[in-house]
PDB file of C-alpha atoms in Angstrom:
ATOM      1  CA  UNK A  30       0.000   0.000   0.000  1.00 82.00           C
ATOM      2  CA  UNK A  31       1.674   3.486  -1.025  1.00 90.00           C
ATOM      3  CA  UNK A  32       1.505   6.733   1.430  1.00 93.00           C
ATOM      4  CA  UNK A  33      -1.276   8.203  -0.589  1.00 94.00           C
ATOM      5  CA  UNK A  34      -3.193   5.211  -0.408  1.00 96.00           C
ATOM      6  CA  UNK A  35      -2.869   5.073   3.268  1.00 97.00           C
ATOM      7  CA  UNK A  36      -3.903   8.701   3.737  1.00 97.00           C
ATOM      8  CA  UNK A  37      -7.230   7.973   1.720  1.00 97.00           C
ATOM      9  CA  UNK A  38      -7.571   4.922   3.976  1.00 97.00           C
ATOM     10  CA  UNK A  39      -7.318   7.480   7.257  1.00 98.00           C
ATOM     11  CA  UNK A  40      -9.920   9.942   5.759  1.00 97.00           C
ATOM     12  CA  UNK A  41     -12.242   7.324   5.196  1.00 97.00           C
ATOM     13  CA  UNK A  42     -12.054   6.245   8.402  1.00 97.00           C
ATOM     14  CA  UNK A  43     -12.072  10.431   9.625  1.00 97.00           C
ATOM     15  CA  UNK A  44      -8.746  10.105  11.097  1.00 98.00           C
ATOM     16  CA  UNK A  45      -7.800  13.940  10.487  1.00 97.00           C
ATOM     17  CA  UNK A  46      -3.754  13.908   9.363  1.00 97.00           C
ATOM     18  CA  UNK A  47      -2.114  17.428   9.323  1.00 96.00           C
ATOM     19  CA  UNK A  48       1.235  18.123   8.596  1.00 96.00           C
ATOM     20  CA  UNK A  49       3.156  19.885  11.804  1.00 96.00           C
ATOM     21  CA  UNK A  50       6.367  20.360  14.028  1.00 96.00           C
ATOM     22  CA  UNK A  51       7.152  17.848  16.590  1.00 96.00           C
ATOM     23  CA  UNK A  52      10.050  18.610  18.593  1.00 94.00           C
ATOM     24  CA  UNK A  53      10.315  14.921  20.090  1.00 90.00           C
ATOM     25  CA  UNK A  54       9.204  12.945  17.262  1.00 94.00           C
ATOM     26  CA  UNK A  55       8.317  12.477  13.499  1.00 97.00           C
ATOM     27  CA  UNK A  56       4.596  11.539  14.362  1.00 97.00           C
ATOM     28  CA  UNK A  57       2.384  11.207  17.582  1.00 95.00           C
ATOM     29  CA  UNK A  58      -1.335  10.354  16.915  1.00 96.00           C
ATOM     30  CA  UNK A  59      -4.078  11.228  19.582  1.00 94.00           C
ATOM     31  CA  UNK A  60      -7.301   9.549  21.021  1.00 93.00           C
ATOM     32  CA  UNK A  61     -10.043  12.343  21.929  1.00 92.00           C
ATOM     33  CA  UNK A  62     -13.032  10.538  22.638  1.00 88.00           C
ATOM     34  CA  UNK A  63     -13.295   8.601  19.902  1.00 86.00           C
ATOM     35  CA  UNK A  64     -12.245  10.673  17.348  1.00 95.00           C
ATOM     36  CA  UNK A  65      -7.995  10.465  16.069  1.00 97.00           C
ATOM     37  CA  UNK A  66      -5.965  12.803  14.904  1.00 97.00           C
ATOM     38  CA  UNK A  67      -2.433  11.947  13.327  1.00 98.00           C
ATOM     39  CA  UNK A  68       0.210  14.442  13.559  1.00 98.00           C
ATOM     40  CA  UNK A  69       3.580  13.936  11.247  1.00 98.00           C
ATOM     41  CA  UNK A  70       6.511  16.354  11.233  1.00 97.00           C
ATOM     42  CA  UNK A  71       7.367  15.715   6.914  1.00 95.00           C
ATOM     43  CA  UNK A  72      10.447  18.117   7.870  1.00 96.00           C
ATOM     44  CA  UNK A  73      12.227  14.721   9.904  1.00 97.00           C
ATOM     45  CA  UNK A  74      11.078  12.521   7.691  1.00 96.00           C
ATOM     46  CA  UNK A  75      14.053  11.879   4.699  1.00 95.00           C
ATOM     47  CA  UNK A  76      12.020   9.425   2.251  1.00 97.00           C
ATOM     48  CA  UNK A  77       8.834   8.362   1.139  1.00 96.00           C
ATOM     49  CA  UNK A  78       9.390   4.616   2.890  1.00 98.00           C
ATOM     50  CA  UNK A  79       9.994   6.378   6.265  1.00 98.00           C
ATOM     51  CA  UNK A  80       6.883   8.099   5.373  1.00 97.00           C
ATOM     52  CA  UNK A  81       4.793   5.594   4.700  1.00 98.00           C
ATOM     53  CA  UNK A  82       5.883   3.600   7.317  1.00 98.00           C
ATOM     54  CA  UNK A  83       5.180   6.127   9.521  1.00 98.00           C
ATOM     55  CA  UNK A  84       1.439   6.743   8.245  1.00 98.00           C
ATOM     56  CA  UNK A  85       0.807   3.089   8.622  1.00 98.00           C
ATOM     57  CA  UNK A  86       2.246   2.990  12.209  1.00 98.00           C
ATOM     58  CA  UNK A  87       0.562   5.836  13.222  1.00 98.00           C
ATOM     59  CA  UNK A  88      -2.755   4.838  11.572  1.00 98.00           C
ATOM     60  CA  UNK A  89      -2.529   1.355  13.437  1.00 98.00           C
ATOM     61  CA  UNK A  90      -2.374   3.097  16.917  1.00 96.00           C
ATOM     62  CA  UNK A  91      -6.132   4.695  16.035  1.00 97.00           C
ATOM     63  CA  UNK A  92      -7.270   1.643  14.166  1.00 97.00           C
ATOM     64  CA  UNK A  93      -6.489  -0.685  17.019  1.00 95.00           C
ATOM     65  CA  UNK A  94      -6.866   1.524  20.101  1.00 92.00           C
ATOM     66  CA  UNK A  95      -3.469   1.085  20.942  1.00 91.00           C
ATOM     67  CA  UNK A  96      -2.924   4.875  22.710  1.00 90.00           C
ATOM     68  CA  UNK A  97      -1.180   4.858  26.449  1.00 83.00           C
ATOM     69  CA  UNK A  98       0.620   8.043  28.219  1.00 78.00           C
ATOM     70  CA  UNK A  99       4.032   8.558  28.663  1.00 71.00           C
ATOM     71  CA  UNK A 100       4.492   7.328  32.415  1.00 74.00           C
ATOM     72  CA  UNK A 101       3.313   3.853  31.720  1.00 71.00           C
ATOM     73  CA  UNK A 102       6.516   1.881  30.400  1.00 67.00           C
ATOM     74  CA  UNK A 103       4.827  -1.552  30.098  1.00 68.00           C
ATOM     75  CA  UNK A 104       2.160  -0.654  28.318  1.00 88.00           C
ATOM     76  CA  UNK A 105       3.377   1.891  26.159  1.00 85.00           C
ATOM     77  CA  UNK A 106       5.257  -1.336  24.494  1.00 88.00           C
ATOM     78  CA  UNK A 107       2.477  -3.244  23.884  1.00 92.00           C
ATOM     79  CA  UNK A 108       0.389  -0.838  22.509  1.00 93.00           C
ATOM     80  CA  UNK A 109       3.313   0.050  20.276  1.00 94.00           C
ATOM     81  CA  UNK A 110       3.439  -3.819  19.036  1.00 95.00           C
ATOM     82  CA  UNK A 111      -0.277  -3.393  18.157  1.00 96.00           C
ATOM     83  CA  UNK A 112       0.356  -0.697  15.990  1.00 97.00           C
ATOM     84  CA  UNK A 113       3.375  -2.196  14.391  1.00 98.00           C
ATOM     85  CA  UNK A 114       1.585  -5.764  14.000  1.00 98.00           C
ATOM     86  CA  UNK A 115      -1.206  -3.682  12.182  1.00 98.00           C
ATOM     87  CA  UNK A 116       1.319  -1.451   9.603  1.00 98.00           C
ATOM     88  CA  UNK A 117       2.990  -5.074   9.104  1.00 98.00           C
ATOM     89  CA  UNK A 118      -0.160  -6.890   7.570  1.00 98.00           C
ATOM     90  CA  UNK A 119      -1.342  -3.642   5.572  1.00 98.00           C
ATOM     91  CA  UNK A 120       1.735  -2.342   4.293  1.00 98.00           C
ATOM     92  CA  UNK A 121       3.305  -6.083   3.549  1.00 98.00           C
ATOM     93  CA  UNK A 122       0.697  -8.831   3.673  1.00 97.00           C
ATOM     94  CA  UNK A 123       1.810 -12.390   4.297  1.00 97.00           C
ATOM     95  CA  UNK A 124       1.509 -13.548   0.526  1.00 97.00           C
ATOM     96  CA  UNK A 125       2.532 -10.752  -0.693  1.00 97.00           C
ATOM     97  CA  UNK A 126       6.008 -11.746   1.527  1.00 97.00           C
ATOM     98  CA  UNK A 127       5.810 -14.878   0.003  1.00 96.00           C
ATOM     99  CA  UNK A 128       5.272 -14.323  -3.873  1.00 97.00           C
ATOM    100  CA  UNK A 129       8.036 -11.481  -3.072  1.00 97.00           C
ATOM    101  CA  UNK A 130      10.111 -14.654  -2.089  1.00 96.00           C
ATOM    102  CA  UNK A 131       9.492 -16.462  -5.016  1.00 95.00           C
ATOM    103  CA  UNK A 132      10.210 -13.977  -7.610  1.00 96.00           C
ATOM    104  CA  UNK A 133      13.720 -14.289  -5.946  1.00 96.00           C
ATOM    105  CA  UNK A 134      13.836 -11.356  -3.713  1.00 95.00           C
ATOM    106  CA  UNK A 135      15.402 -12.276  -0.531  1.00 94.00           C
ATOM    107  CA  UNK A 136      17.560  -9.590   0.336  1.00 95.00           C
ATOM    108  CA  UNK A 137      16.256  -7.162   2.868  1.00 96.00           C
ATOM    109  CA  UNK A 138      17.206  -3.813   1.187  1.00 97.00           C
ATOM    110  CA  UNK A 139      15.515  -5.738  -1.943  1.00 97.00           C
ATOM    111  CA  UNK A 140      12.495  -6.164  -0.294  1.00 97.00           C
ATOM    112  CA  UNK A 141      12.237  -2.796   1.409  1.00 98.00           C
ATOM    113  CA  UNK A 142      12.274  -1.457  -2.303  1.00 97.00           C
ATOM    114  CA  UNK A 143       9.729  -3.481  -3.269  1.00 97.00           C
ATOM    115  CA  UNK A 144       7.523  -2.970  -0.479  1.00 98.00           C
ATOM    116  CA  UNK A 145       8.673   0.768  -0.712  1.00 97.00           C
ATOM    117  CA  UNK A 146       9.479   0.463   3.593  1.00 98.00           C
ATOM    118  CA  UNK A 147      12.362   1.168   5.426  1.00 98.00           C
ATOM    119  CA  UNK A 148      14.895  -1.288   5.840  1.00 97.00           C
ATOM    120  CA  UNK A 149      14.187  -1.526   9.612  1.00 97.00           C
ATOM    121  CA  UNK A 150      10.686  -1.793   9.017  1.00 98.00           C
ATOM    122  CA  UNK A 151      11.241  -5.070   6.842  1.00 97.00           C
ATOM    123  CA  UNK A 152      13.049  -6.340   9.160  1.00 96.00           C
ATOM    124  CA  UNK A 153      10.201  -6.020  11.917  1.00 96.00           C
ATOM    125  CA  UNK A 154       8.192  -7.712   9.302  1.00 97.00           C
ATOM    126  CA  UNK A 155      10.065 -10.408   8.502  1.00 96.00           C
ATOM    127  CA  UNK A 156      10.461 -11.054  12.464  1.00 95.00           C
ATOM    128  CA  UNK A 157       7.123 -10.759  12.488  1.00 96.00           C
ATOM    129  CA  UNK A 158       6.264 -13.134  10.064  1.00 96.00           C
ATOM    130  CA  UNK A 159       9.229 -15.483  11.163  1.00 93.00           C
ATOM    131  CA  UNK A 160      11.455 -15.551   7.874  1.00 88.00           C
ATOM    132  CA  UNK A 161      14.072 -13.416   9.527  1.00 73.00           C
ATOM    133  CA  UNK A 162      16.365 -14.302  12.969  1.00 65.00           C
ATOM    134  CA  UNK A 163      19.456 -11.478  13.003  1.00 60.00           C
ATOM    135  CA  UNK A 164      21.894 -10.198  10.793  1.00 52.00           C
ATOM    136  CA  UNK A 165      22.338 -11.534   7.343  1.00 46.00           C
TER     137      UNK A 165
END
């Protein structure tokens, strides 16, 4: 799914997404009764991978509930796994991983590109998924 697609996703689902400064952060989305709002910082971010990645992570804390404050350590964790288990199966679906595999592409910077995610962020798929266990 590309960054424009996921924005169209978020205003369908009236998750408002403005463009503004953070000083700790590229994004932060926020939980006000219901209704989300997704804040992203496009002067930190350097590509449009990190900014999709970002859209999709963001977009997973407000489509899963997964919000917490800053003071509480242990659940600030798993909330953020629920938003990065939710970027992981829209942004790179399970057979997608796998026909990407089959077409030869095994390599993680490879499959970053073809994804069009951050190198990291594959990586946290493919852990996800359990095709990938440390350095290559």
């Amino acid at each position: 799914m590309k960054c424009a697609e996921l924005y169209g996703f978020a205003e369908n689902r009236d998750i408002l997404v403005i463009n503004g400064r953070l000083k700790k952060s590229p994004s932060m989305s926020i939980s006000d009764n219901g209704f989300y709002s997704i804040i992203i910082d496009n002067r930190q971010i350097r590509s449009n991978a990190e900014e999709t990645v970002i859209a999709a992570h963001e977009i997973g804390h407000c489509e899963t509930g997964a919000f917490y404050n800053e003071h509480s350590l242990e659940l600030r964790s798993r909330m953020e796994y629920r938003a990065d288990k939710w970027a992981i199966k829209k942004l790179v679906p399970e057979d997608e991983l796998i026909k990407a595999f089959k077409c030869g592409i095994l390599e993680i910077w490879e499959l970053a590109e073809y994804f069009d995610v951050t190198e990291d962020f594959m990586i946290k798929v493919c852990e996800f998924y359990g095709y990938y266990q440390g350095a290559v």
